[in-house]
């Protein structure tokens, strides 16, 4: 099969190769998927760059945890009725050497979830990390029904889905922070009532004004290191800071306003969702996919041969939405 891989961490153009690798076979409890689209996430790019660890976790890694395709073989113990099923994939490259940047991937059957016919493979390749992260940030810890929510980075891959899920799950007032008028338009189309340009406006003053002086009930945070320190000023009493991303390793919070206002902090990584949480999120996602109202924002689609460009595009931060690699 044609596959992308790297055998050392480093710059995309230096370490990513595309070539012929052996077709995988599904083991017991696994399915093999003919991949049509492979999603590129910041996490895949950071792993390949060696930002998590310069050490290779395996001698050779085919990148990308997200993808979508069709089941073409099943291993022992898997219902043969799944043959031919369209699926989206999760955690394909998390703790595993074989990700979705390949014509075939074999992985545990539960990591291949039915994809409705009306949803494209490209959209299916955006679900495992961006959509599930957004759902968790919105539905967790009591959800957002009737509440005022601020989604930081509302035009980002996760932020764009977070706005849509917050709206679907009944947020009363939905705010987004953005850095340009174009990104504000993207966030509004996803359901934001108001956008705050966090580079040019005082985000705390604007968020307080837009929430009738109370502050917001939940901040969904893309960059804790940049924004976390002001969370206590943004949040209303009993408010929650839900962190899924950070541009740096550390951030600080002022303890006394946190105590005085009963504020809480939740942080999570989508790779390690508890089984029951993952099942709940998958069910909500299935409902959203079935009614056809979920918007997917695919910023760029590149063939496998141009995977290094796809990684560079994600690294640059210039893509407004997901970057997807397609497989012939
Ligand atoms: N915990 C998890 O499981 C999990 C899952 C998915 C992603 N992540 C992490 O979350 C981050 C975002 O991922 P993504 O795929 O959504 O990336 P993305 O598509 O590049 O989106 C990031 C968005 O945040 C905006 N942004 C950047 N810095 C900001 C700041 N200081 N304040 C407000 N907005 C800011 C960016 O636009 P501007 O730069 O124009 O503002 C962009 O719209 C990455 O660090 C990723 O590794 C974590």
CSV table of N, CA, C and O in Angstrom, one decimal, residues 170-210:
chain,number,residue,atom,x,y,z
A,170,UNK,N,-28.1,23.9,24.0
A,170,UNK,CA,-29.0,24.8,24.7
A,170,UNK,C,-28.3,26.0,25.3
A,170,UNK,O,-28.9,26.6,26.2
A,171,UNK,N,-27.0,26.3,25.0
A,171,UNK,CA,-26.4,27.5,25.5
A,171,UNK,C,-27.3,28.7,25.3
A,171,UNK,O,-27.9,28.9,24.2
A,172,UNK,N,-27.4,29.6,26.3
A,172,UNK,CA,-28.3,30.7,26.2
A,172,UNK,C,-27.7,31.9,25.4
A,172,UNK,O,-28.3,32.5,24.5
A,173,UNK,N,-26.4,32.1,25.8
A,173,UNK,CA,-25.7,33.2,25.1
A,173,UNK,C,-24.3,32.6,24.7
A,173,UNK,O,-23.6,32.0,25.6
A,174,UNK,N,-23.9,32.8,23.5
A,174,UNK,CA,-22.7,32.1,23.0
A,174,UNK,C,-21.8,33.2,22.4
A,174,UNK,O,-22.1,33.9,21.5
A,175,UNK,N,-20.6,33.3,23.1
A,175,UNK,CA,-19.6,34.3,22.7
A,175,UNK,C,-18.4,33.6,22.1
A,175,UNK,O,-18.1,32.5,22.5
A,176,UNK,N,-17.7,34.2,21.2
A,176,UNK,CA,-16.5,33.6,20.6
A,176,UNK,C,-15.4,34.7,20.6
A,176,UNK,O,-15.7,35.8,20.3
A,177,UNK,N,-14.2,34.3,20.9
A,177,UNK,CA,-13.1,35.2,20.7
A,177,UNK,C,-12.4,34.8,19.3
A,177,UNK,O,-12.4,33.6,19.0
A,178,UNK,N,-12.0,35.8,18.6
A,178,UNK,CA,-11.4,35.7,17.2
A,178,UNK,C,-10.4,36.7,17.1
A,178,UNK,O,-10.2,37.6,17.9
A,179,UNK,N,-9.6,36.6,15.9
A,179,UNK,CA,-8.6,37.6,15.7
A,179,UNK,C,-8.8,38.4,14.4
A,179,UNK,O,-7.9,39.2,14.0
A,180,UNK,N,-9.9,38.2,13.7
A,180,UNK,CA,-10.1,39.0,12.5
A,180,UNK,C,-11.6,39.0,12.1
A,180,UNK,O,-12.4,38.1,12.7
A,181,UNK,N,-12.0,39.8,11.2
A,181,UNK,CA,-13.4,39.9,10.8
A,181,UNK,C,-13.8,38.6,10.1
A,181,UNK,O,-14.9,38.1,10.2
A,182,UNK,N,-12.9,38.1,9.3
A,182,UNK,CA,-13.2,36.8,8.6
A,182,UNK,C,-13.5,35.7,9.6
A,182,UNK,O,-14.4,34.9,9.4
A,183,UNK,N,-12.6,35.6,10.6
A,183,UNK,CA,-12.9,34.6,11.6
A,183,UNK,C,-14.1,34.8,12.4
A,183,UNK,O,-14.8,33.9,12.8
A,184,UNK,N,-14.5,36.1,12.6
A,184,UNK,CA,-15.8,36.4,13.2
A,184,UNK,C,-16.9,35.9,12.4
A,184,UNK,O,-17.9,35.3,12.9
A,185,UNK,N,-16.8,36.0,11.1
A,185,UNK,CA,-17.9,35.5,10.2
A,185,UNK,C,-18.0,34.0,10.3
A,185,UNK,O,-19.1,33.5,10.4
A,186,UNK,N,-16.9,33.3,10.4
A,186,UNK,CA,-16.9,31.8,10.6
A,186,UNK,C,-17.6,31.5,11.9
A,186,UNK,O,-18.4,30.6,12.0
A,187,UNK,N,-17.2,32.2,13.0
A,187,UNK,CA,-17.8,31.9,14.3
A,187,UNK,C,-19.3,32.2,14.3
A,187,UNK,O,-20.0,31.4,14.9
A,188,UNK,N,-19.7,33.3,13.7
A,188,UNK,CA,-21.1,33.6,13.7
A,188,UNK,C,-21.9,32.5,12.9
A,188,UNK,O,-23.0,32.1,13.4
A,189,UNK,N,-21.4,32.1,11.8
A,189,UNK,CA,-22.1,31.0,11.0
A,189,UNK,C,-22.2,29.7,11.8
A,189,UNK,O,-23.1,28.9,11.6
A,190,UNK,N,-21.3,29.5,12.8
A,190,UNK,CA,-21.3,28.3,13.6
A,190,UNK,C,-22.2,28.5,14.9
A,190,UNK,O,-22.4,27.6,15.6
A,191,UNK,N,-22.8,29.7,15.0
A,191,UNK,CA,-23.7,29.9,16.1
A,191,UNK,C,-23.4,31.0,17.1
A,191,UNK,O,-24.2,31.3,18.0
A,192,UNK,N,-22.2,31.7,17.0
A,192,UNK,CA,-21.9,32.7,18.0
A,192,UNK,C,-22.8,33.9,17.9
A,192,UNK,O,-23.1,34.3,16.8
A,193,UNK,N,-23.3,34.3,19.1
A,193,UNK,CA,-24.2,35.5,19.1
A,193,UNK,C,-23.3,36.8,18.9
A,193,UNK,O,-23.7,37.7,18.3
A,194,UNK,N,-22.2,36.8,19.6
A,194,UNK,CA,-21.3,37.9,19.5
A,194,UNK,C,-19.8,37.4,19.4
A,194,UNK,O,-19.5,36.4,20.0
A,195,UNK,N,-19.0,38.2,18.7
A,195,UNK,CA,-17.6,37.9,18.6
A,195,UNK,C,-16.8,39.0,19.3
A,195,UNK,O,-17.1,40.2,19.1
A,196,UNK,N,-15.7,38.6,19.9
A,196,UNK,CA,-14.8,39.6,20.6
A,196,UNK,C,-13.4,39.4,19.9
A,196,UNK,O,-12.9,38.3,19.9
A,197,UNK,N,-12.9,40.5,19.4
A,197,UNK,CA,-11.5,40.4,18.8
A,197,UNK,C,-10.5,40.5,19.9
A,197,UNK,O,-10.3,41.6,20.5
A,198,UNK,N,-10.0,39.4,20.3
A,198,UNK,CA,-9.2,39.3,21.5
A,198,UNK,C,-7.8,40.0,21.4
A,198,UNK,O,-7.2,40.3,22.4
A,199,UNK,N,-7.4,40.4,20.1
A,199,UNK,CA,-6.2,41.1,20.0
A,199,UNK,C,-6.4,42.6,20.1
A,199,UNK,O,-5.4,43.3,20.3
A,200,UNK,N,-7.6,43.1,19.8
A,200,UNK,CA,-7.8,44.5,19.7
A,200,UNK,C,-8.7,45.0,20.8
A,200,UNK,O,-8.8,46.2,21.0
A,201,UNK,N,-9.5,44.1,21.4
A,201,UNK,CA,-10.5,44.6,22.4
A,201,UNK,C,-10.1,44.0,23.8
A,201,UNK,O,-9.4,43.0,23.9
A,202,UNK,N,-10.6,44.7,24.8
A,202,UNK,CA,-10.5,44.2,26.2
A,202,UNK,C,-11.5,43.1,26.4
A,202,UNK,O,-12.7,43.3,26.6
A,203,UNK,N,-11.0,41.8,26.3
A,203,UNK,CA,-12.0,40.7,26.3
A,203,UNK,C,-12.8,40.6,27.6
A,203,UNK,O,-14.0,40.3,27.5
A,204,UNK,N,-12.2,41.0,28.7
A,204,UNK,CA,-12.9,40.9,30.0
A,204,UNK,C,-14.1,41.9,30.0
A,204,UNK,O,-15.2,41.6,30.3
A,205,UNK,N,-13.7,43.1,29.6
A,205,UNK,CA,-14.7,44.2,29.6
A,205,UNK,C,-15.9,43.9,28.7
A,205,UNK,O,-17.1,44.0,29.0
A,206,UNK,N,-15.5,43.4,27.5
A,206,UNK,CA,-16.6,43.0,26.5
A,206,UNK,C,-17.4,41.9,26.9
A,206,UNK,O,-18.6,41.9,26.8
A,207,UNK,N,-16.8,40.8,27.5
A,207,UNK,CA,-17.5,39.7,27.9
A,207,UNK,C,-18.5,40.0,29.0
A,207,UNK,O,-19.6,39.6,29.1
A,208,UNK,N,-18.0,40.9,29.9
A,208,UNK,CA,-18.9,41.3,31.0
A,208,UNK,C,-20.1,42.1,30.5
A,208,UNK,O,-21.2,41.9,30.9
A,209,UNK,N,-19.8,43.0,29.6
A,209,UNK,CA,-20.9,43.8,29.0
A,209,UNK,C,-21.9,42.9,28.3
A,209,UNK,O,-23.1,43.1,28.4
A,210,UNK,N,-21.4,41.9,27.5
A,210,UNK,CA,-22.3,41.0,26.8
A,210,UNK,C,-23.0,40.0,27.6
A,210,UNK,O,-24.0,39.4,27.2
